Amino acid sequence: MKSKLNLNWDIVNKARECARNIALDTQKFIDRHTTVAVERTVCRLLGIDGVDDFGVPLPNVVVDNIKKGNGLSIGAAIYIGNAMLHTKLTPQEIAEKVAKGEIDLTTLPMHDLFDIKLEVMKIAKQTVEKIRKNREKREELLRKYGDKEGPLLYVIVATGNIYEDIVQAKAAARQGADIIAVIRSTGQSLLDYVPYGATTEGFGGTFATQENFRLMRQALDEVSEELGRYIRLTNYCSGLCMPEIAAMGALERLDVMLNDALYGILFRDINMKRTLIDQFFSRVINGFAGVIINTGEDNYLTTADAVEEAHTVLASQFINEQFALLAGIPEEQMGLGHAFEMNPDLKNGFLLELAQAQMAREIFPKAPLKYMPPTKFMTGNIFKGHIQDALFNMVTIITGQRIHLLGMLTEAIHTPFMQDRALSIENARYIFNNMEALGDEIEFKKDGIIQRRANEVLNKAYELLKEIEKDGLFKTLEQGKFANIKRSPNGGKGLEGVVEKDEKYYNPFIELMLGGRS
């Protein structure tokens, strides 16, 4: 890609190296710890599903049993494998007996660790093979229909009822949407368990459950066949159950997952230690499954000024990139996030937005960048809002953004109606078609507003990354350098679910999906 911004690539390389050092330093802590969510994910990947008589998910029942016996430091896989050798039962049958109080996993005499790992690995390989086949199925369908070039139109459904979501999702696909995101019910990220089964009630969205994933994937496969193009499915792999939702998505062939390393810390007050450990395993799963991760830097600009704090977005993109690489995610699966969130009254604001978007495109050339629409300054004036969205659409096509979250003219009024989506899709398709080659035709003035702005943001991001490298990520989050939000290393939700690993700790899925470092 020919640079239009005259970026200082020496600074880009130094910034990336700082981010790598930040990620490696944090990874040392991650590698020494596990969490209740990681171990519940292991249970799910070993085939444990369903709920007990009180509606408690069986993965929670099993992990709570192990935690109560102070055994989580060696991992759920060891206890499940040991119980399999003792009882000759499947992990699911063992979980059901634990739920009935018939087995206490931590009191069974321990078999030889080699035999336990061998037993667990048999089941783990079957699950990993299923996920591999899901990835191959996606690739097969993309070959069959052909993958769309240019921006992918991303819309949301959020009725609370999965069956109504399906109706709306199919309608959106027929209107021209390429990606359907099922918004989660408000507050699900703060639940330390995953609800079970198909759900028909939610608050501002629909609960993320494995059955809901299955139903929507089936529906989108049907409409893909009807339309002759592959419709991607997105959900939200964040919060206290981050790796569990990643596993559910991998098992049901989701295509895109919101999966940021820092979002839960900043915007849901989830403990930073818990989140950073959970994000690693969730990203290992997403990487192996071929799922594109979307990061949440766009959210920074909802609480901080988009002009003054633009460099924090870039710094976070660098850090998210390095965490993703450590988890085995290739650049082609990194939907690094940013947003069109500057005040529309700002003089030359469009040029500053253009500079930010072009800078992200040039610094992360292989990434399917996720570009978010204006929300902060949408007032309910649908006519002005439609124009704001049009300017946002122009930036996307000029700078080659990939995952384009459609702006809605009714933003700040209500959850989109089907007709709102239709108008937004029409707006975007009109601009993308009429301006398709504009980005290839134009260059930016040497040392003009756009070039100066991009280099200013880059330099400030590099200075911030140097500070973070010196202080460490935990201290940086405590100081509130991202999104102007301060968090304590020992505060927030979920810290009690963090456990230091014993030297005997075992997670077969890290070994199978990433190749070691369990």
Short mmCIF file of C-alpha atoms in Angstrom, two decimals:
data_model
loop_
_atom_site.label_atom_id
_atom_site.label_comp_id
_atom_site.label_asym_id
_atom_site.label_seq_id
_atom_site.Cartn_x
_atom_site.Cartn_y
_atom_site.Cartn_z
CA MET A 1 0.00 0.00 0.00
CA LYS A 2 1.35 3.40 -1.01
CA SER A 3 1.39 5.78 1.94
CA LYS A 4 -0.60 8.98 1.55
CA LEU A 5 0.25 10.34 4.98
CA ASN A 6 4.04 10.46 4.85
CA LEU A 7 4.09 8.67 8.20
CA ASN A 8 7.36 8.30 10.07
CA TRP A 9 7.77 4.52 9.84
CA ASP A 10 10.62 4.57 12.31
CA ILE A 11 8.11 5.83 14.91
CA VAL A 12 5.55 3.21 13.80
CA ASN A 13 8.08 0.42 14.30
CA LYS A 14 9.17 1.77 17.69
CA ALA A 15 5.56 2.09 18.83
CA ARG A 16 4.86 -1.49 17.78
CA GLU A 17 7.94 -2.67 19.67
CA CYS A 18 6.78 -0.84 22.81
CA ALA A 19 3.37 -2.49 22.48
CA ARG A 20 4.99 -5.89 22.10
CA ASN A 21 7.02 -5.37 25.26
CA ILE A 22 3.88 -4.27 27.12
CA ALA A 23 2.03 -7.40 25.99
CA LEU A 24 4.94 -9.73 26.80
CA ASP A 25 5.30 -8.24 30.27
CA THR A 26 1.57 -8.69 30.94
CA GLN A 27 1.63 -12.19 29.45
CA LYS A 28 4.01 -13.31 32.21
CA PHE A 29 1.21 -12.65 34.71
CA ILE A 30 -1.40 -14.27 32.45
CA ASP A 31 0.64 -17.46 32.04
CA ARG A 32 0.89 -17.90 35.82
CA HIS A 33 -2.87 -17.70 36.44
CA THR A 34 -6.21 -19.18 35.52
CA THR A 35 -9.80 -18.14 36.28
CA VAL A 36 -13.15 -19.75 36.95
CA ALA A 37 -14.23 -18.66 33.45
CA VAL A 38 -11.22 -20.33 31.82
CA GLU A 39 -11.93 -23.57 33.69
CA ARG A 40 -15.65 -23.45 32.85
CA THR A 41 -14.59 -23.08 29.23
CA VAL A 42 -12.47 -26.20 29.51
CA CYS A 43 -15.55 -27.98 30.86
CA ARG A 44 -17.65 -26.80 27.93
CA LEU A 45 -15.01 -27.85 25.42
CA LEU A 46 -14.94 -31.29 27.07
CA GLY A 47 -18.65 -31.60 26.32
CA ILE A 48 -20.28 -30.43 29.57
CA ASP A 49 -23.50 -28.51 28.96
CA GLY A 50 -26.99 -28.03 30.38
CA VAL A 51 -28.20 -26.95 33.82
CA ASP A 52 -28.94 -28.58 37.17
CA ASP A 53 -32.34 -28.75 38.88
CA PHE A 54 -31.93 -25.13 40.03
CA GLY A 55 -31.03 -23.79 36.59
CA VAL A 56 -27.31 -23.45 37.36
CA PRO A 57 -25.13 -24.24 34.31
CA LEU A 58 -23.27 -27.53 34.79
CA PRO A 59 -19.87 -25.97 33.92
CA ASN A 60 -20.41 -23.65 36.90
CA VAL A 61 -21.43 -26.59 39.10
CA VAL A 62 -18.25 -28.51 38.24
CA VAL A 63 -15.88 -25.55 38.65
CA ASP A 64 -17.55 -24.50 41.92
CA ASN A 65 -17.06 -28.04 43.22
CA ILE A 66 -13.35 -27.95 42.34
CA LYS A 67 -12.91 -24.43 43.72
CA LYS A 68 -14.59 -25.40 46.98
CA GLY A 69 -12.03 -28.19 47.33
CA ASN A 70 -9.18 -25.74 46.63
CA GLY A 71 -8.27 -27.62 43.48
CA LEU A 72 -8.61 -25.06 40.71
CA SER A 73 -4.87 -24.38 40.59
CA ILE A 74 -4.24 -27.59 38.63
CA GLY A 75 -7.18 -27.05 36.31
CA ALA A 76 -10.61 -28.61 35.75
CA ALA A 77 -9.25 -30.92 33.05
CA ILE A 78 -7.18 -32.88 35.59
CA TYR A 79 -10.16 -33.52 37.86
CA ILE A 80 -12.49 -34.42 35.01
CA GLY A 81 -9.93 -36.78 33.49
CA ASN A 82 -9.31 -38.38 36.87
CA ALA A 83 -13.05 -38.90 37.37
CA MET A 84 -13.31 -40.42 33.89
CA LEU A 85 -10.68 -43.01 34.82
CA HIS A 86 -12.44 -43.79 38.11
CA THR A 87 -16.00 -43.98 36.81
CA LYS A 88 -15.68 -44.80 33.09
CA LEU A 89 -18.27 -42.07 32.55
CA THR A 90 -18.27 -39.16 30.07
CA PRO A 91 -17.56 -35.61 31.27
CA GLN A 92 -21.26 -34.82 30.87
CA GLU A 93 -22.31 -37.79 33.01
CA ILE A 94 -19.71 -36.86 35.61
CA ALA A 95 -21.03 -33.28 35.73
CA GLU A 96 -24.56 -34.53 36.25
CA LYS A 97 -23.41 -36.66 39.19
CA VAL A 98 -21.52 -33.72 40.68
CA ALA A 99 -24.74 -31.69 40.43
CA LYS A 100 -26.63 -34.40 42.33
CA GLY A 101 -23.97 -34.55 45.03
CA GLU A 102 -22.95 -38.08 44.07
CA ILE A 103 -19.34 -37.18 43.20
CA ASP A 104 -16.91 -34.75 44.79
CA LEU A 105 -14.17 -34.35 42.20
CA THR A 106 -11.48 -33.22 44.64
CA THR A 107 -11.83 -36.19 47.01
CA LEU A 108 -11.34 -38.95 44.41
CA PRO A 109 -7.89 -40.61 44.68
CA MET A 110 -5.64 -39.16 41.98
CA HIS A 111 -4.52 -41.41 39.12
CA ASP A 112 -1.16 -40.99 37.41
CA LEU A 113 -1.04 -37.59 35.68
CA PHE A 114 0.14 -39.14 32.41
CA ASP A 115 -2.92 -41.40 32.29
CA ILE A 116 -5.23 -38.52 33.20
CA LYS A 117 -3.89 -36.30 30.42
CA LEU A 118 -4.17 -39.16 27.94
CA GLU A 119 -7.82 -39.68 28.86
CA VAL A 120 -8.68 -35.99 28.63
CA MET A 121 -6.83 -35.56 25.36
CA LYS A 122 -9.09 -38.08 23.63
CA ILE A 123 -12.13 -35.87 24.24
CA ALA A 124 -10.26 -32.62 23.64
CA LYS A 125 -9.10 -33.74 20.20
CA GLN A 126 -12.69 -34.51 19.19
CA THR A 127 -13.82 -31.00 20.14
CA VAL A 128 -10.89 -29.35 18.41
CA GLU A 129 -11.64 -31.36 15.28
CA LYS A 130 -15.26 -30.16 15.36
CA ILE A 131 -14.07 -26.55 15.57
CA ARG A 132 -11.61 -27.17 12.73
CA LYS A 133 -14.43 -28.52 10.58
CA ASN A 134 -16.55 -25.45 11.36
CA ARG A 135 -13.70 -23.27 10.11
CA GLU A 136 -13.41 -25.38 6.97
CA LYS A 137 -17.17 -25.14 6.44
CA ARG A 138 -17.00 -21.32 6.59
CA GLU A 139 -14.13 -21.30 4.11
CA GLU A 140 -16.04 -23.67 1.84
CA LEU A 141 -19.13 -21.41 1.87
CA LEU A 142 -17.01 -18.32 1.17
CA ARG A 143 -15.51 -20.13 -1.83
CA LYS A 144 -18.98 -21.21 -2.96
CA TYR A 145 -20.54 -17.75 -2.79
CA GLY A 146 -17.41 -15.64 -3.16
CA ASP A 147 -16.35 -13.22 -0.46
CA LYS A 148 -17.44 -9.64 -0.97
CA GLU A 149 -14.77 -7.08 -1.77
CA GLY A 150 -14.83 -3.69 -0.09
CA PRO A 151 -16.66 -2.77 3.11
CA LEU A 152 -18.88 -5.35 4.82
CA LEU A 153 -22.17 -3.79 5.92
CA TYR A 154 -22.71 -4.65 9.59
CA VAL A 155 -26.11 -4.16 11.25
CA ILE A 156 -27.56 -5.08 14.63
CA VAL A 157 -30.67 -6.87 15.82
CA ALA A 158 -31.70 -6.43 19.44
CA THR A 159 -35.27 -7.45 20.17
CA GLY A 160 -34.62 -9.68 23.21
CA ASN A 161 -36.41 -12.56 21.49
CA ILE A 162 -34.16 -14.81 19.39
CA TYR A 163 -37.04 -15.81 17.13
CA GLU A 164 -37.91 -12.19 16.36
CA ASP A 165 -34.18 -11.48 15.93
CA ILE A 166 -34.14 -14.16 13.23
CA VAL A 167 -36.99 -12.44 11.35
CA GLN A 168 -35.19 -9.11 11.53
CA ALA A 169 -31.80 -10.61 10.64
CA LYS A 170 -33.14 -12.26 7.51
CA ALA A 171 -34.86 -9.02 6.49
CA ALA A 172 -31.59 -7.09 6.99
CA ALA A 173 -29.69 -9.63 4.88
CA ARG A 174 -32.25 -9.29 2.09
CA GLN A 175 -31.87 -5.50 2.31
CA GLY A 176 -28.12 -5.85 1.74
CA ALA A 177 -26.45 -6.43 5.12
CA ASP A 178 -23.33 -8.62 5.13
CA ILE A 179 -22.87 -9.08 8.89
CA ILE A 180 -25.59 -9.52 11.51
CA ALA A 181 -24.71 -8.72 15.12
CA VAL A 182 -27.06 -9.93 17.82
CA ILE A 183 -26.74 -7.38 20.62
CA ARG A 184 -26.60 -8.96 24.08
CA SER A 185 -29.09 -8.23 26.80
CA THR A 186 -28.01 -5.29 28.94
CA GLY A 187 -25.80 -6.41 31.80
CA GLN A 188 -25.03 -9.92 30.54
CA SER A 189 -21.33 -9.11 30.61
CA LEU A 190 -21.61 -8.87 34.41
CA LEU A 191 -23.14 -12.34 34.82
CA ASP A 192 -20.57 -14.91 35.96
CA TYR A 193 -22.43 -17.66 34.11
CA VAL A 194 -23.86 -18.18 30.61
CA PRO A 195 -27.67 -18.54 30.40
CA TYR A 196 -28.95 -21.75 28.84
CA GLY A 197 -31.28 -22.47 25.95
CA ALA A 198 -33.33 -20.35 23.56
CA THR A 199 -34.44 -17.07 25.13
CA THR A 200 -37.38 -14.80 24.34
CA GLU A 201 -36.92 -11.98 26.85
CA GLY A 202 -34.03 -9.53 27.12
CA PHE A 203 -33.27 -5.92 27.94
CA GLY A 204 -31.94 -3.88 25.04
CA GLY A 205 -30.75 -7.08 23.42
CA THR A 206 -30.89 -10.88 23.43
CA PHE A 207 -29.01 -13.19 25.79
CA ALA A 208 -25.96 -14.87 24.30
CA THR A 209 -26.54 -18.62 24.68
CA GLN A 210 -25.25 -21.52 22.67
CA GLU A 211 -28.75 -22.45 21.53
CA ASN A 212 -29.38 -18.87 20.39
CA PHE A 213 -26.10 -19.03 18.47
CA ARG A 214 -27.20 -22.28 16.81
CA LEU A 215 -30.61 -20.93 15.86
CA MET A 216 -29.25 -17.72 14.33
CA ARG A 217 -26.45 -19.52 12.48
CA GLN A 218 -29.00 -21.89 10.98
CA ALA A 219 -31.22 -18.97 9.93
CA LEU A 220 -28.35 -17.06 8.33
CA ASP A 221 -27.22 -20.18 6.47
CA GLU A 222 -30.73 -20.43 5.06
CA VAL A 223 -30.80 -16.80 3.90
CA SER A 224 -27.23 -17.13 2.58
CA GLU A 225 -28.41 -19.96 0.34
CA GLU A 226 -31.39 -17.89 -0.76
CA LEU A 227 -29.29 -14.82 -1.60
CA GLY A 228 -26.21 -16.59 -2.92
CA ARG A 229 -23.82 -14.79 -0.56
CA TYR A 230 -22.41 -15.67 2.84
CA ILE A 231 -23.93 -13.72 5.74
CA ARG A 232 -21.61 -13.48 8.71
CA LEU A 233 -22.80 -13.74 12.33
CA THR A 234 -21.43 -11.64 15.21
CA ASN A 235 -21.83 -11.77 18.97
CA TYR A 236 -20.10 -10.36 22.04
CA CYS A 237 -17.22 -12.23 23.61
CA SER A 238 -16.57 -9.91 26.53
CA GLY A 239 -17.38 -9.70 30.23
CA LEU A 240 -17.02 -12.30 32.96
CA CYS A 241 -17.64 -15.21 30.57
CA MET A 242 -15.36 -14.11 27.75
CA PRO A 243 -13.71 -17.49 26.96
CA GLU A 244 -16.95 -19.44 27.43
CA ILE A 245 -18.71 -17.36 24.81
CA ALA A 246 -15.71 -17.75 22.50
CA ALA A 247 -16.01 -21.53 22.87
CA MET A 248 -19.76 -21.46 22.21
CA GLY A 249 -19.17 -19.33 19.12
CA ALA A 250 -16.48 -21.65 17.83
CA LEU A 251 -18.76 -24.67 18.31
CA GLU A 252 -21.66 -22.97 16.46
CA ARG A 253 -19.61 -21.36 13.67
CA LEU A 254 -19.90 -17.68 14.47
CA ASP A 255 -17.73 -15.53 12.25
CA VAL A 256 -16.98 -12.36 14.22
CA MET A 257 -16.65 -11.75 17.96
CA LEU A 258 -16.30 -8.51 19.89
CA ASN A 259 -13.18 -9.45 21.86
CA ASP A 260 -11.20 -6.56 23.32
CA ALA A 261 -8.40 -6.93 25.87
CA LEU A 262 -9.35 -3.83 27.86
CA TYR A 263 -13.05 -3.08 27.22
CA GLY A 264 -14.43 -4.99 30.22
CA ILE A 265 -11.96 -3.33 32.55
CA LEU A 266 -12.77 0.19 31.43
CA PHE A 267 -16.47 0.09 30.64
CA ARG A 268 -17.84 -2.73 32.84
CA ASP A 269 -15.50 -2.39 35.84
CA ILE A 270 -14.42 -6.02 35.59
CA ASN A 271 -11.19 -6.69 37.43
CA MET A 272 -8.20 -6.14 35.16
CA LYS A 273 -6.38 -9.30 36.24
CA ARG A 274 -9.46 -11.40 35.53
CA THR A 275 -10.08 -9.77 32.15
CA LEU A 276 -6.53 -10.05 30.87
CA ILE A 277 -6.33 -13.75 31.74
CA ASP A 278 -9.73 -14.44 30.20
CA GLN A 279 -9.00 -12.52 27.01
CA PHE A 280 -5.97 -14.68 26.29
CA PHE A 281 -7.82 -18.01 26.26
CA SER A 282 -10.80 -16.48 24.44
CA ARG A 283 -8.46 -15.24 21.72
CA VAL A 284 -6.69 -18.58 21.44
CA ILE A 285 -10.09 -20.11 20.70
CA ASN A 286 -11.14 -17.37 18.28
CA GLY A 287 -7.83 -17.52 16.47
CA PHE A 288 -8.03 -21.28 15.99
CA ALA A 289 -11.68 -21.07 14.91
CA GLY A 290 -10.94 -18.50 12.21
CA VAL A 291 -13.14 -15.94 13.95
CA ILE A 292 -12.45 -12.25 13.30
CA ILE A 293 -12.11 -10.41 16.59
CA ASN A 294 -13.39 -6.86 16.89
CA THR A 295 -11.72 -4.61 19.45
CA GLY A 296 -13.42 -1.78 21.30
CA GLU A 297 -11.25 1.32 20.96
CA ASP A 298 -14.25 3.16 19.51
CA ASN A 299 -15.77 3.15 23.01
CA TYR A 300 -12.94 5.33 24.34
CA LEU A 301 -14.37 8.20 22.34
CA THR A 302 -17.74 8.00 24.05
CA THR A 303 -16.18 9.10 27.34
CA ALA A 304 -13.16 11.06 26.07
CA ASP A 305 -12.79 13.73 23.39
CA ALA A 306 -12.20 12.23 19.94
CA VAL A 307 -9.73 14.94 18.96
CA GLU A 308 -7.72 15.24 22.16
CA GLU A 309 -7.61 11.52 22.94
CA ALA A 310 -7.25 10.07 19.43
CA HIS A 311 -3.75 8.88 20.27
CA THR A 312 -5.10 6.60 23.00
CA VAL A 313 -7.12 4.78 20.33
CA LEU A 314 -4.01 4.16 18.27
CA ALA A 315 -1.97 3.11 21.32
CA SER A 316 -4.69 0.63 22.29
CA GLN A 317 -4.80 -0.72 18.73
CA PHE A 318 -1.07 -1.41 18.93
CA ILE A 319 -1.54 -3.20 22.29
CA ASN A 320 -4.55 -5.21 21.12
CA GLU A 321 -2.59 -6.27 18.05
CA GLN A 322 0.24 -7.64 20.18
CA PHE A 323 -2.04 -9.47 22.62
CA ALA A 324 -3.78 -11.03 19.62
CA LEU A 325 -0.50 -12.18 18.09
CA LEU A 326 0.50 -13.82 21.38
CA ALA A 327 -2.80 -15.75 21.28
CA GLY A 328 -2.16 -16.98 17.74
CA ILE A 329 -4.51 -14.61 15.91
CA PRO A 330 -3.17 -13.54 12.50
CA GLU A 331 -3.46 -9.93 11.38
CA GLU A 332 -6.17 -10.92 8.90
CA GLN A 333 -8.46 -11.76 11.85
CA MET A 334 -7.88 -8.51 13.79
CA GLY A 335 -10.84 -6.17 13.41
CA LEU A 336 -9.14 -3.34 15.27
CA GLY A 337 -11.71 -0.73 16.24
CA HIS A 338 -12.01 3.02 15.80
CA ALA A 339 -14.85 5.47 15.25
CA PHE A 340 -16.22 8.59 13.54
CA GLU A 341 -16.98 10.40 16.79
CA MET A 342 -15.71 13.97 16.48
CA ASN A 343 -18.04 16.89 17.17
CA PRO A 344 -19.79 17.71 13.87
CA ASP A 345 -19.44 21.42 14.66
CA LEU A 346 -15.63 21.11 14.59
CA LYS A 347 -14.07 23.05 11.72
CA ASN A 348 -12.39 20.66 9.27
CA GLY A 349 -13.52 17.76 11.44
CA PHE A 350 -14.02 15.61 8.35
CA LEU A 351 -10.34 16.03 7.48
CA LEU A 352 -9.32 14.95 10.98
CA GLU A 353 -11.60 11.89 10.77
CA LEU A 354 -10.12 11.07 7.37
CA ALA A 355 -6.59 11.35 8.78
CA GLN A 356 -7.38 9.00 11.66
CA ALA A 357 -8.99 6.38 9.43
CA GLN A 358 -6.26 6.51 6.78
CA MET A 359 -3.60 6.26 9.50
CA ALA A 360 -5.19 3.09 10.91
CA ARG A 361 -5.42 1.63 7.41
CA GLU A 362 -1.74 2.28 6.67
CA ILE A 363 -0.38 1.14 10.04
CA PHE A 364 -2.48 -2.06 10.07
CA PRO A 365 -2.66 -2.90 6.34
CA LYS A 366 -3.80 -6.52 6.69
CA ALA A 367 -6.37 -5.97 9.43
CA PRO A 368 -10.11 -6.00 8.61
CA LEU A 369 -10.56 -2.72 10.47
CA LYS A 370 -13.84 -2.19 12.33
CA TYR A 371 -15.15 1.33 11.85
CA MET A 372 -17.93 2.62 14.11
CA PRO A 373 -20.49 5.28 13.16
CA PRO A 374 -21.28 8.56 14.92
CA THR A 375 -23.29 8.06 18.12
CA LYS A 376 -22.07 10.58 20.70
CA PHE A 377 -23.25 13.62 18.72
CA MET A 378 -26.40 12.15 17.24
CA THR A 379 -29.23 14.28 18.58
CA GLY A 380 -32.44 12.72 17.30
CA ASN A 381 -32.52 15.06 14.29
CA ILE A 382 -32.87 12.27 11.74
CA PHE A 383 -32.09 14.53 8.75
CA LYS A 384 -28.78 15.77 10.13
CA GLY A 385 -28.05 12.29 11.45
CA HIS A 386 -28.46 10.80 7.99
CA ILE A 387 -25.92 13.33 6.66
CA GLN A 388 -23.49 12.56 9.49
CA ASP A 389 -23.76 8.89 8.54
CA ALA A 390 -23.15 9.79 4.90
CA LEU A 391 -19.87 11.53 5.81
CA PHE A 392 -18.92 8.47 7.86
CA ASN A 393 -19.69 6.26 4.85
CA MET A 394 -17.44 8.45 2.69
CA VAL A 395 -14.49 8.01 5.04
CA THR A 396 -14.94 4.23 4.95
CA ILE A 397 -14.83 3.96 1.17
CA ILE A 398 -12.02 6.50 0.73
CA THR A 399 -9.75 4.81 3.32
CA GLY A 400 -10.64 1.15 2.74
CA GLN A 401 -12.22 0.19 6.05
CA ARG A 402 -13.49 -3.40 6.08
CA ILE A 403 -16.11 -3.92 8.81
CA HIS A 404 -18.49 -1.00 8.49
CA LEU A 405 -21.00 -0.67 11.32
CA LEU A 406 -23.90 1.12 9.75
CA GLY A 407 -24.98 4.35 11.36
CA MET A 408 -28.70 4.73 11.97
CA LEU A 409 -30.56 7.98 11.38
CA THR A 410 -32.67 7.16 14.48
CA GLU A 411 -29.62 6.79 16.74
CA ALA A 412 -30.38 8.34 20.17
CA ILE A 413 -34.11 7.76 19.64
CA HIS A 414 -34.73 4.00 19.68
CA THR A 415 -33.36 0.60 18.69
CA PRO A 416 -33.42 0.50 14.88
CA PHE A 417 -36.59 -0.51 13.07
CA MET A 418 -36.34 -2.55 9.88
CA GLN A 419 -37.03 0.55 7.79
CA ASP A 420 -34.19 2.41 9.56
CA ARG A 421 -31.78 -0.32 8.52
CA ALA A 422 -33.09 -0.22 4.97
CA LEU A 423 -32.43 3.52 4.68
CA SER A 424 -28.96 3.19 6.22
CA ILE A 425 -28.04 0.34 3.89
CA GLU A 426 -29.31 2.37 0.93
CA ASN A 427 -27.21 5.37 2.04
CA ALA A 428 -24.03 3.29 2.36
CA ARG A 429 -24.48 1.35 -0.89
CA TYR A 430 -25.12 4.55 -2.83
CA ILE A 431 -21.92 6.15 -1.53
CA PHE A 432 -19.80 3.01 -1.83
CA ASN A 433 -20.85 2.52 -5.44
CA ASN A 434 -20.48 6.14 -6.52
CA MET A 435 -17.15 6.64 -4.74
CA GLU A 436 -15.68 3.15 -5.10
CA ALA A 437 -12.36 4.23 -6.66
CA LEU A 438 -12.11 7.69 -5.08
CA GLY A 439 -9.52 6.56 -2.54
CA ASP A 440 -7.26 5.35 -5.36
CA GLU A 441 -7.60 8.65 -7.22
CA ILE A 442 -6.71 11.11 -4.48
CA GLU A 443 -3.52 11.97 -2.60
CA PHE A 444 -3.16 14.25 0.39
CA LYS A 445 -1.34 17.57 0.35
CA LYS A 446 2.23 17.35 1.59
CA ASP A 447 2.38 18.75 5.14
CA GLY A 448 -1.30 19.63 4.88
CA ILE A 449 -3.94 19.28 7.60
CA ILE A 450 -4.42 15.54 7.07
CA GLN A 451 -0.74 14.58 7.01
CA ARG A 452 0.10 16.79 9.99
CA ARG A 453 -2.79 15.41 12.01
CA ALA A 454 -1.89 11.77 11.36
CA ASN A 455 1.73 12.27 12.37
CA GLU A 456 0.72 14.24 15.45
CA VAL A 457 -1.52 11.38 16.61
CA LEU A 458 1.19 8.81 15.84
CA ASN A 459 3.82 10.70 17.82
CA LYS A 460 1.52 11.12 20.84
CA ALA A 461 0.60 7.43 20.72
CA TYR A 462 4.29 6.51 20.73
CA GLU A 463 4.95 8.75 23.73
CA LEU A 464 2.05 7.13 25.58
CA LEU A 465 3.27 3.63 24.73
CA LYS A 466 6.72 4.48 26.08
CA GLU A 467 5.09 5.52 29.36
CA ILE A 468 3.04 2.32 29.51
CA GLU A 469 6.12 0.21 28.76
CA LYS A 470 7.88 1.90 31.67
CA ASP A 471 4.99 1.74 34.15
CA GLY A 472 3.33 -1.52 33.09
CA LEU A 473 -0.23 -2.01 31.89
CA PHE A 474 -1.77 -2.48 35.35
CA LYS A 475 -0.44 0.85 36.63
CA THR A 476 -1.47 2.58 33.41
CA LEU A 477 -5.06 1.42 33.82
CA GLU A 478 -4.96 2.55 37.44
CA GLN A 479 -3.90 6.02 36.29
CA GLY A 480 -6.83 6.34 33.86
CA LYS A 481 -4.84 6.88 30.68
CA PHE A 482 -7.42 5.12 28.53
CA ALA A 483 -10.87 6.71 28.10
CA ASN A 484 -10.18 8.87 31.20
CA ILE A 485 -11.36 5.96 33.38
CA LYS A 486 -9.33 4.82 36.41
CA ARG A 487 -9.44 1.20 37.62
CA SER A 488 -7.73 -0.51 40.55
CA PRO A 489 -5.76 -3.75 40.01
CA ASN A 490 -7.60 -5.28 42.95
CA GLY A 491 -10.96 -3.62 42.32
CA GLY A 492 -13.84 -4.38 40.02
CA LYS A 493 -15.85 -7.53 39.55
CA GLY A 494 -14.48 -11.04 39.33
CA LEU A 495 -11.15 -10.89 41.17
CA GLU A 496 -12.24 -13.75 43.44
CA GLY A 497 -12.31 -15.95 40.34
CA VAL A 498 -8.56 -15.56 39.70
CA VAL A 499 -6.32 -18.43 40.83
CA GLU A 500 -2.55 -18.91 40.64
CA LYS A 501 -1.57 -22.03 38.72
CA ASP A 502 0.20 -25.01 40.28
CA GLU A 503 3.11 -26.57 38.38
CA LYS A 504 0.78 -29.50 37.58
CA TYR A 505 -1.74 -27.23 35.85
CA TYR A 506 -3.10 -28.58 32.56
CA ASN A 507 -5.28 -27.14 29.82
CA PRO A 508 -5.30 -29.44 26.76
CA PHE A 509 -6.89 -26.83 24.52
CA ILE A 510 -4.00 -24.38 24.81
CA GLU A 511 -1.74 -27.23 23.74
CA LEU A 512 -3.95 -28.27 20.83
CA MET A 513 -4.93 -24.82 19.55
CA LEU A 514 -1.76 -22.85 20.19
CA GLY A 515 0.93 -25.43 20.79
CA GLY A 516 1.95 -25.41 24.44
CA ARG A 517 2.10 -22.78 27.18
CA SER A 518 -0.81 -24.12 29.25
#
